[in-house]
PDB file of C-alpha atoms and ligand atoms in Angstrom:
ATOM      1  CA  UNK U  85       0.005  -0.082   0.010  1.00  0.00           C
ATOM      2  CA  UNK U  86       0.941   3.609  -0.352  1.00  0.00           C
ATOM      3  CA  UNK U  87       2.571   5.376   2.437  1.00  0.00           C
ATOM      4  CA  UNK U  88      -0.135   8.082   2.213  1.00  0.00           C
ATOM      5  CA  UNK U  89      -1.816   7.192   5.464  1.00  0.00           C
ATOM      6  CA  UNK U  90       1.588   7.100   7.305  1.00  0.00           C
ATOM      7  CA  UNK U  91       2.700  10.585   6.130  1.00  0.00           C
ATOM      8  CA  UNK U  92      -0.770  11.881   6.955  1.00  0.00           C
ATOM      9  CA  UNK U  93      -0.467  10.579  10.566  1.00  0.00           C
ATOM     10  CA  UNK U  94       3.054  11.968  10.896  1.00  0.00           C
ATOM     11  CA  UNK U  95       1.957  15.337   9.482  1.00  0.00           C
ATOM     12  CA  UNK U  96      -1.028  15.578  11.747  1.00  0.00           C
ATOM     13  CA  UNK U  97      -0.439  13.466  14.812  1.00  0.00           C
ATOM     14  CA  UNK U  98      -3.520  14.855  16.574  1.00  0.00           C
ATOM     15  CA  UNK U  99      -5.959  13.930  13.954  1.00  0.00           C
ATOM     16  CA  UNK U 100      -7.376  10.684  15.455  1.00  0.00           C
ATOM     17  CA  UNK U 101      -7.532  12.398  18.824  1.00  0.00           C
ATOM     18  CA  UNK U 102      -9.742  15.148  17.483  1.00  0.00           C
ATOM     19  CA  UNK U 103     -11.837  12.545  15.535  1.00  0.00           C
ATOM     20  CA  UNK U 104     -12.176  10.518  18.656  1.00  0.00           C
ATOM     21  CA  UNK U 105     -13.122  13.454  20.771  1.00  0.00           C
ATOM     22  CA  UNK U 106     -15.649  14.592  18.361  1.00  0.00           C
ATOM     23  CA  UNK U 107     -17.302  11.337  18.155  1.00  0.00           C
ATOM     24  CA  UNK U 108     -17.234  10.815  21.935  1.00  0.00           C
ATOM     25  CA  UNK U 109     -18.924  14.227  22.472  1.00  0.00           C
ATOM     26  CA  UNK U 110     -21.514  13.497  19.806  1.00  0.00           C
ATOM     27  CA  UNK U 111     -22.355  10.150  21.384  1.00  0.00           C
ATOM     28  CA  UNK U 112     -22.603  11.502  24.878  1.00  0.00           C
ATOM     29  CA  UNK U 113     -24.854  14.344  23.382  1.00  0.00           C
ATOM     30  CA  UNK U 114     -27.060  11.586  21.860  1.00  0.00           C
ATOM     31  CA  UNK U 115     -27.306   9.554  25.017  1.00  0.00           C
ATOM     32  CA  UNK U 116     -28.228  12.522  27.071  1.00  0.00           C
ATOM     33  CA  UNK U 117     -30.921  13.396  24.803  1.00  0.00           C
ATOM     34  CA  UNK U 118     -32.056   9.779  24.949  1.00  0.00           C
ATOM     35  CA  UNK U 119     -32.074   9.835  28.746  1.00  0.00           C
ATOM     36  CA  UNK U 120     -34.200  13.034  28.679  1.00  0.00           C
ATOM     37  CA  UNK U 121     -36.596  11.322  26.269  1.00  0.00           C
ATOM     38  CA  UNK U 122     -36.845   8.315  28.495  1.00  0.00           C
ATOM     39  CA  UNK U 123     -37.368  10.226  31.680  1.00  0.00           C
ATOM     40  CA  UNK U 124     -40.299  12.162  29.956  1.00  0.00           C
ATOM     41  CA  UNK U 125     -41.664   9.236  28.650  1.00  0.00           C
ATOM     42  CA  UNK U 126     -41.692   7.409  31.858  1.00  0.00           C
ATOM     43  CA  UNK U 127     -43.379  10.335  33.418  1.00  0.00           C
ATOM     44  CA  UNK U 128     -46.019  10.738  30.705  1.00  0.00           C
ATOM     45  CA  UNK U 129     -46.786   7.260  30.039  1.00  0.00           C
ATOM     46  CA  UNK U 130     -47.963   7.004  33.590  1.00  0.00           C
ATOM     47  CA  UNK U 131     -50.440   9.709  32.707  1.00  0.00           C
ATOM     48  CA  UNK U 132     -51.544   7.532  29.715  1.00  0.00           C
ATOM     49  CA  UNK U 133     -49.857   9.878  27.234  1.00  0.00           C
ATOM     50  CA  UNK U 134     -49.302   7.415  24.319  1.00  0.00           C
ATOM     51  CA  UNK U 135     -48.236   9.987  21.758  1.00  0.00           C
ATOM     52  CA  UNK U 136     -45.469  11.258  23.921  1.00  0.00           C
ATOM     53  CA  UNK U 137     -44.220   7.729  24.313  1.00  0.00           C
ATOM     54  CA  UNK U 138     -44.363   6.994  20.728  1.00  0.00           C
ATOM     55  CA  UNK U 139     -42.752  10.233  19.646  1.00  0.00           C
ATOM     56  CA  UNK U 140     -39.834   9.800  22.067  1.00  0.00           C
ATOM     57  CA  UNK U 141     -39.536   6.090  21.008  1.00  0.00           C
ATOM     58  CA  UNK U 142     -39.017   7.093  17.308  1.00  0.00           C
ATOM     59  CA  UNK U 143     -36.573   9.946  18.343  1.00  0.00           C
ATOM     60  CA  UNK U 144     -34.695   7.751  20.528  1.00  0.00           C
ATOM     61  CA  UNK U 145     -34.272   5.047  17.988  1.00  0.00           C
ATOM     62  CA  UNK U 146     -33.049   7.469  15.392  1.00  0.00           C
ATOM     63  CA  UNK U 147     -30.514   8.602  17.711  1.00  0.00           C
ATOM     64  CA  UNK U 148     -29.454   5.000  18.639  1.00  0.00           C
ATOM     65  CA  UNK U 149     -29.017   4.297  14.834  1.00  0.00           C
ATOM     66  CA  UNK U 150     -26.984   7.570  14.575  1.00  0.00           C
ATOM     67  CA  UNK U 151     -24.696   6.390  17.331  1.00  0.00           C
ATOM     68  CA  UNK U 152     -24.226   2.991  15.794  1.00  0.00           C
ATOM     69  CA  UNK U 153     -23.436   4.814  12.416  1.00  0.00           C
ATOM     70  CA  UNK U 154     -21.000   7.045  14.192  1.00  0.00           C
ATOM     71  CA  UNK U 155     -19.086   4.058  15.406  1.00  0.00           C
ATOM     72  CA  UNK U 156     -17.989   3.247  11.901  1.00  0.00           C
ATOM     73  CA  UNK U 157     -15.874   6.477  11.961  1.00  0.00           C
ATOM     74  CA  UNK U 158     -13.913   5.562  15.100  1.00  0.00           C
ATOM     75  CA  UNK U 159     -10.295   5.671  14.107  1.00  0.00           C
ATOM     76  CA  UNK U 160      -8.409   2.444  14.048  1.00  0.00           C
ATOM     77  CA  UNK U 161      -6.259   1.515  17.023  1.00  0.00           C
ATOM     78  CA  UNK U 162      -2.700   2.696  16.806  1.00  0.00           C
ATOM     79  CA  UNK U 163      -1.502  -1.003  16.980  1.00  0.00           C
ATOM     80  CA  UNK U 164      -3.724  -2.184  14.204  1.00  0.00           C
ATOM     81  CA  UNK U 165      -1.703  -3.703  11.413  1.00  0.00           C
ATOM     82  CA  UNK U 166      -2.766  -1.260   8.944  1.00  0.00           C
ATOM     83  CA  UNK U 167      -1.437   1.651  11.003  1.00  0.00           C
ATOM     84  CA  UNK U 168       2.310   1.109  11.462  1.00  0.00           C
ATOM     85  CA  UNK U 169       3.664   4.262  12.719  1.00  0.00           C
TER      86      UNK U 169
ATOM     87  CA  UNK M1084      -9.875  -2.979   9.920  1.00  0.00           C
ATOM     88  CA  UNK M1085      -8.647  -5.692  12.365  1.00  0.00           C
ATOM     89  CA  UNK M1086      -9.591  -8.597  10.325  1.00  0.00           C
ATOM     90  CA  UNK M1087      -7.970  -7.510   7.109  1.00  0.00           C
ATOM     91  CA  UNK M1088      -4.645  -9.083   7.826  1.00  0.00           C
ATOM     92  CA  UNK M1089      -4.101 -11.975  10.007  1.00  0.00           C
ATOM     93  CA  UNK M1090      -2.609 -10.606  13.110  1.00  0.00           C
ATOM     94  CA  UNK M1091       0.358 -12.193  14.621  1.00  0.00           C
ATOM     95  CA  UNK M1092      -0.287 -10.775  18.162  1.00  0.00           C
ATOM     96  CA  UNK M1093      -3.040 -12.775  19.917  1.00  0.00           C
ATOM     97  CA  UNK M1094      -6.028 -11.015  21.122  1.00  0.00           C
ATOM     98  CA  UNK M1095      -5.496 -11.504  24.717  1.00  0.00           C
ATOM     99  CA  UNK M1096      -2.140  -9.898  24.304  1.00  0.00           C
ATOM    100  CA  UNK M1097      -3.669  -6.827  22.490  1.00  0.00           C
ATOM    101  CA  UNK M1098      -5.819  -6.352  25.420  1.00  0.00           C
ATOM    102  CA  UNK M1099      -2.726  -5.708  27.825  1.00  0.00           C
ATOM    103  CA  UNK M1100      -0.592  -3.544  25.668  1.00  0.00           C
ATOM    104  CA  UNK M1101       2.862  -2.539  26.941  1.00  0.00           C
ATOM    105  CA  UNK M1102       2.753   1.080  25.916  1.00  0.00           C
ATOM    106  CA  UNK M1103       0.536   3.356  27.852  1.00  0.00           C
ATOM    107  CA  UNK M1104      -0.253   5.196  24.643  1.00  0.00           C
ATOM    108  CA  UNK M1105      -1.809   2.162  23.111  1.00  0.00           C
ATOM    109  CA  UNK M1106      -3.722   1.319  26.301  1.00  0.00           C
ATOM    110  CA  UNK M1107      -5.503   4.697  26.518  1.00  0.00           C
ATOM    111  CA  UNK M1108      -6.150   4.670  22.734  1.00  0.00           C
ATOM    112  CA  UNK M1109      -7.963   1.345  23.035  1.00  0.00           C
ATOM    113  CA  UNK M1110      -9.963   2.096  25.999  1.00  0.00           C
ATOM    114  CA  UNK M1111     -11.373   5.162  24.278  1.00  0.00           C
ATOM    115  CA  UNK M1112     -12.609   3.088  21.294  1.00  0.00           C
ATOM    116  CA  UNK M1113     -14.332   0.767  23.937  1.00  0.00           C
ATOM    117  CA  UNK M1114     -15.885   3.648  25.632  1.00  0.00           C
ATOM    118  CA  UNK M1115     -17.474   4.962  22.490  1.00  0.00           C
ATOM    119  CA  UNK M1116     -18.861   1.304  21.749  1.00  0.00           C
ATOM    120  CA  UNK M1117     -20.185   1.262  25.221  1.00  0.00           C
ATOM    121  CA  UNK M1118     -21.883   4.585  24.725  1.00  0.00           C
ATOM    122  CA  UNK M1119     -23.269   3.013  21.392  1.00  0.00           C
ATOM    123  CA  UNK M1120     -24.493   0.053  23.332  1.00  0.00           C
ATOM    124  CA  UNK M1121     -26.079   2.203  25.957  1.00  0.00           C
ATOM    125  CA  UNK M1122     -27.815   4.281  23.339  1.00  0.00           C
ATOM    126  CA  UNK M1123     -29.231   1.084  21.821  1.00  0.00           C
ATOM    127  CA  UNK M1124     -30.534   0.120  25.358  1.00  0.00           C
ATOM    128  CA  UNK M1125     -32.136   3.555  26.001  1.00  0.00           C
ATOM    129  CA  UNK M1126     -33.974   3.256  22.531  1.00  0.00           C
ATOM    130  CA  UNK M1127     -35.189  -0.364  23.634  1.00  0.00           C
ATOM    131  CA  UNK M1128     -36.319   1.048  26.990  1.00  0.00           C
ATOM    132  CA  UNK M1129     -38.289   3.714  25.286  1.00  0.00           C
ATOM    133  CA  UNK M1130     -39.810   0.926  23.052  1.00  0.00           C
ATOM    134  CA  UNK M1131     -40.789  -1.023  26.131  1.00  0.00           C
ATOM    135  CA  UNK M1132     -42.928   1.929  27.373  1.00  0.00           C
ATOM    136  CA  UNK M1133     -44.865   2.245  24.146  1.00  0.00           C
ATOM    137  CA  UNK M1134     -45.446  -1.595  24.229  1.00  0.00           C
ATOM    138  CA  UNK M1135     -46.537  -1.310  27.991  1.00  0.00           C
ATOM    139  CA  UNK M1136     -48.961   1.384  27.144  1.00  0.00           C
ATOM    140  CA  UNK M1137     -50.236  -0.143  23.844  1.00  0.00           C
ATOM    141  CA  UNK M1138     -50.779  -3.691  25.158  1.00  0.00           C
ATOM    142  CA  UNK M1139     -51.015  -3.501  28.987  1.00  0.00           C
ATOM    143  CA  UNK M1140     -52.853  -0.262  29.518  1.00  0.00           C
ATOM    144  CA  UNK M1141     -53.807   0.480  33.229  1.00  0.00           C
ATOM    145  CA  UNK M1142     -57.212  -1.042  34.286  1.00  0.00           C
ATOM    146  CA  UNK M1143     -59.819   1.275  35.405  1.00  0.00           C
ATOM    147  CA  UNK M1144     -61.686   0.533  38.608  1.00  0.00           C
ATOM    148  CA  UNK M1145     -65.004  -1.037  37.627  1.00  0.00           C
ATOM    149  CA  UNK M1146     -68.232  -0.295  39.546  1.00  0.00           C
ATOM    150  CA  UNK M1147     -68.709   1.463  42.927  1.00  0.00           C
ATOM    151  CA  UNK M1148     -66.894   0.344  45.989  1.00  0.00           C
ATOM    152  CA  UNK M1149     -68.220   0.940  49.487  1.00  0.00           C
ATOM    153  CA  UNK M1150     -65.762   2.864  51.790  1.00  0.00           C
ATOM    154  CA  UNK M1151     -67.544   3.935  55.052  1.00  0.00           C
ATOM    155  CA  UNK M1152     -70.477   5.666  56.585  1.00  0.00           C
ATOM    156  CA  UNK M1153     -70.586   9.426  56.098  1.00  0.00           C
ATOM    157  CA  UNK M1154     -70.744   9.934  59.837  1.00  0.00           C
ATOM    158  CA  UNK M1155     -67.299   8.092  60.492  1.00  0.00           C
ATOM    159  CA  UNK M1156     -65.228  11.001  58.821  1.00  0.00           C
ATOM    160  CA  UNK M1157     -65.667  14.481  60.410  1.00  0.00           C
ATOM    161  CA  UNK M1158     -64.943  17.539  58.409  1.00  0.00           C
ATOM    162  CA  UNK M1159     -61.089  17.868  57.900  1.00  0.00           C
ATOM    163  CA  UNK M1160     -60.311  14.383  58.616  1.00  0.00           C
ATOM    164  CA  UNK M1161     -59.104  11.769  56.358  1.00  0.00           C
ATOM    165  CA  UNK M1162     -59.878   8.130  56.107  1.00  0.00           C
ATOM    166  CA  UNK M1163     -57.461   5.535  54.719  1.00  0.00           C
ATOM    167  CA  UNK M1164     -59.037   2.613  52.873  1.00  0.00           C
ATOM    168  CA  UNK M1165     -57.959   0.084  50.239  1.00  0.00           C
ATOM    169  CA  UNK M1166     -59.382  -1.015  46.943  1.00  0.00           C
ATOM    170  CA  UNK M1167     -58.621  -4.519  45.868  1.00  0.00           C
ATOM    171  CA  UNK M1168     -58.372  -4.841  42.118  1.00  0.00           C
ATOM    172  CA  UNK M1169     -55.584  -6.437  40.104  1.00  0.00           C
ATOM    173  CA  UNK M1170     -53.376  -5.065  42.862  1.00  0.00           C
ATOM    174  CA  UNK M1171     -54.375  -3.598  46.291  1.00  0.00           C
ATOM    175  CA  UNK M1172     -53.920   0.156  46.192  1.00  0.00           C
ATOM    176  CA  UNK M1173     -54.288   2.182  49.259  1.00  0.00           C
ATOM    177  CA  UNK M1174     -56.365   5.358  48.926  1.00  0.00           C
ATOM    178  CA  UNK M1175     -57.283   8.170  51.293  1.00  0.00           C
ATOM    179  CA  UNK M1176     -60.733   9.866  51.695  1.00  0.00           C
ATOM    180  CA  UNK M1177     -60.738  13.433  52.488  1.00  0.00           C
ATOM    181  CA  UNK M1178     -63.825  15.190  54.029  1.00  0.00           C
ATOM    182  CA  UNK M1179     -63.521  18.821  52.966  1.00  0.00           C
ATOM    183  CA  UNK M1180     -65.607  21.666  53.956  1.00  0.00           C
ATOM    184  CA  UNK M1181     -68.964  22.347  52.377  1.00  0.00           C
ATOM    185  CA  UNK M1182     -69.710  18.559  52.541  1.00  0.00           C
ATOM    186  CA  UNK M1183     -67.197  17.835  49.678  1.00  0.00           C
ATOM    187  CA  UNK M1184     -65.451  14.602  49.612  1.00  0.00           C
ATOM    188  CA  UNK M1185     -62.255  13.638  47.617  1.00  0.00           C
ATOM    189  CA  UNK M1186     -60.486  10.337  47.262  1.00  0.00           C
ATOM    190  CA  UNK M1187     -56.861   9.994  46.139  1.00  0.00           C
ATOM    191  CA  UNK M1188     -54.295   7.279  45.770  1.00  0.00           C
ATOM    192  CA  UNK M1189     -52.217   7.491  48.835  1.00  0.00           C
ATOM    193  CA  UNK M1190     -48.884   6.724  46.899  1.00  0.00           C
ATOM    194  CA  UNK M1191     -46.960   9.930  46.383  1.00  0.00           C
ATOM    195  CA  UNK M1192     -46.121  10.302  42.696  1.00  0.00           C
ATOM    196  CA  UNK M1193     -42.504  11.102  43.697  1.00  0.00           C
ATOM    197  CA  UNK M1194     -41.214   8.021  45.463  1.00  0.00           C
ATOM    198  CA  UNK M1195     -44.360   6.497  46.649  1.00  0.00           C
ATOM    199  CA  UNK M1196     -44.305   7.530  50.227  1.00  0.00           C
ATOM    200  CA  UNK M1197     -47.731   7.696  51.878  1.00  0.00           C
ATOM    201  CA  UNK M1198     -49.319  10.969  51.850  1.00  0.00           C
ATOM    202  CA  UNK M1199     -51.562  12.447  54.515  1.00  0.00           C
ATOM    203  CA  UNK M1200     -54.134  15.212  54.609  1.00  0.00           C
ATOM    204  CA  UNK M1201     -53.280  18.302  56.827  1.00  0.00           C
ATOM    205  CA  UNK M1202     -56.301  20.230  57.760  1.00  0.00           C
ATOM    206  CA  UNK M1203     -54.296  22.963  59.482  1.00  0.00           C
ATOM    207  CA  UNK M1204     -52.810  24.077  56.247  1.00  0.00           C
ATOM    208  CA  UNK M1205     -55.477  22.553  53.976  1.00  0.00           C
ATOM    209  CA  UNK M1206     -52.998  20.545  51.811  1.00  0.00           C
ATOM    210  CA  UNK M1207     -52.121  17.061  51.325  1.00  0.00           C
ATOM    211  CA  UNK M1208     -48.606  16.571  52.523  1.00  0.00           C
ATOM    212  CA  UNK M1209     -45.917  13.955  51.547  1.00  0.00           C
ATOM    213  CA  UNK M1210     -43.736  13.891  54.619  1.00  0.00           C
ATOM    214  CA  UNK M1211     -40.826  12.435  52.714  1.00  0.00           C
ATOM    215  CA  UNK M1212     -39.675  15.280  50.714  1.00  0.00           C
ATOM    216  CA  UNK M1213     -42.072  17.821  51.641  1.00  0.00           C
ATOM    217  CA  UNK M1214     -44.309  17.574  48.361  1.00  0.00           C
ATOM    218  CA  UNK M1215     -47.640  19.284  48.876  1.00  0.00           C
ATOM    219  CA  UNK M1216     -50.947  18.633  46.776  1.00  0.00           C
ATOM    220  CA  UNK M1217     -54.212  20.478  46.244  1.00  0.00           C
ATOM    221  CA  UNK M1218     -56.683  18.403  48.204  1.00  0.00           C
ATOM    222  CA  UNK M1219     -59.394  19.437  45.662  1.00  0.00           C
ATOM    223  CA  UNK M1220     -57.680  18.603  42.436  1.00  0.00           C
ATOM    224  CA  UNK M1221     -54.704  16.389  43.504  1.00  0.00           C
ATOM    225  CA  UNK M1222     -52.364  18.856  41.648  1.00  0.00           C
ATOM    226  CA  UNK M1223     -48.912  19.326  42.842  1.00  0.00           C
ATOM    227  CA  UNK M1224     -48.562  22.589  44.750  1.00  0.00           C
ATOM    228  CA  UNK M1225     -44.778  22.457  45.768  1.00  0.00           C
ATOM    229  CA  UNK M1226     -41.887  20.031  46.027  1.00  0.00           C
ATOM    230  CA  UNK M1227     -40.671  17.222  43.895  1.00  0.00           C
ATOM    231  CA  UNK M1228     -43.644  15.145  42.891  1.00  0.00           C
ATOM    232  CA  UNK M1229     -43.738  15.171  39.045  1.00  0.00           C
ATOM    233  CA  UNK M1230     -47.417  14.223  38.726  1.00  0.00           C
ATOM    234  CA  UNK M1231     -50.775  14.955  40.289  1.00  0.00           C
ATOM    235  CA  UNK M1232     -52.173  12.313  42.566  1.00  0.00           C
ATOM    236  CA  UNK M1233     -54.440   9.878  40.814  1.00  0.00           C
ATOM    237  CA  UNK M1234     -58.057  10.594  41.960  1.00  0.00           C
ATOM    238  CA  UNK M1235     -61.347   8.689  42.183  1.00  0.00           C
ATOM    239  CA  UNK M1236     -64.829  10.087  42.094  1.00  0.00           C
ATOM    240  CA  UNK M1237     -66.841   9.933  45.414  1.00  0.00           C
ATOM    241  CA  UNK M1238     -70.443   9.353  45.458  1.00  0.00           C
ATOM    242  CA  UNK M1239     -72.560   9.931  48.630  1.00  0.00           C
ATOM    243  CA  UNK M1240     -75.774   7.734  48.930  1.00  0.00           C
ATOM    244  CA  UNK M1241     -77.895   7.684  51.857  1.00  0.00           C
ATOM    245  CA  UNK M1242     -74.911   8.672  54.222  1.00  0.00           C
ATOM    246  CA  UNK M1243     -72.735   5.988  52.885  1.00  0.00           C
ATOM    247  CA  UNK M1244     -69.824   6.766  50.759  1.00  0.00           C
ATOM    248  CA  UNK M1245     -68.720   5.068  47.631  1.00  0.00           C
ATOM    249  CA  UNK M1246     -65.858   5.625  45.143  1.00  0.00           C
ATOM    250  CA  UNK M1247     -65.631   4.802  41.586  1.00  0.00           C
ATOM    251  CA  UNK M1248     -63.375   5.588  38.537  1.00  0.00           C
ATOM    252  CA  UNK M1249     -63.064   9.159  37.684  1.00  0.00           C
ATOM    253  CA  UNK M1250     -63.698  10.087  34.035  1.00  0.00           C
ATOM    254  CA  UNK M1251     -60.159  11.131  33.133  1.00  0.00           C
ATOM    255  CA  UNK M1252     -59.338  14.012  30.777  1.00  0.00           C
ATOM    256  CA  UNK M1253     -56.611  12.338  28.775  1.00  0.00           C
ATOM    257  CA  UNK M1254     -53.416  14.433  28.277  1.00  0.00           C
ATOM    258  CA  UNK M1255     -52.687  15.232  24.684  1.00  0.00           C
TER     259      UNK M1255
HETATM  260  S1  FES J1681     -41.986  10.682  48.047  1.00  0.00           S
HETATM  261 FE1  FES J1681     -43.274  12.319  48.283  1.00  0.00          FE
HETATM  262  S2  FES J1681     -42.133  14.036  47.941  1.00  0.00           S
HETATM  263 FE2  FES J1681     -40.740  12.441  47.514  1.00  0.00          FE
END
């Protein structure tokens, strides 16, 4: 393979760090919103508010799918065979 | 990705890297994956609520239940009783002024402590975290409870007191 990746890593050693931080921040944001939804849904479902439960469920599922999809962009581990530094 | 080339280092060894740099890097990946897992779990939990309210709606109290005689409860007093349905639920009956009666579930909507009526301040009080409810409507006046107290309708017939399910205004 070309040495493009390696020279990139050498030129910008902080890149994976930034990517990782960005992903983590997004994930934490998603999870926080989901906790908020769940909390609201629990309180509202007890008042037999079905629409609220359904809406938060849809929102929560979208966020979960987004979280899974974000995991694709996790940078490879430094010791992965592709990433000889 | 990891699978592309056969890796000479066995997996268990990769879990305990020698360099600190590698160790921190891997654990952040794992943290991100756990967050993803947690996110999925929360979505499932939300789905469980939907299923619960779709297929296991709360059953309304059927028919009228005798509580006590009108003469047993003076004005400003409360009377504890239970209604046995699918589960036994404790209720309180309150005799307000103007011969008005109210019946509420006794479980506080915050953390399920037993509430009591205080005639001196004309409020229903939850002693656990000082939550206060309106004794006429069950609405929260103060404190941590998130929802009003569930209420039953009270029927007075020939000096005897009965309770039945209240027609609920559904929340939108
Ligand atoms: S349990 Fe009633 S206020 Fe907390």
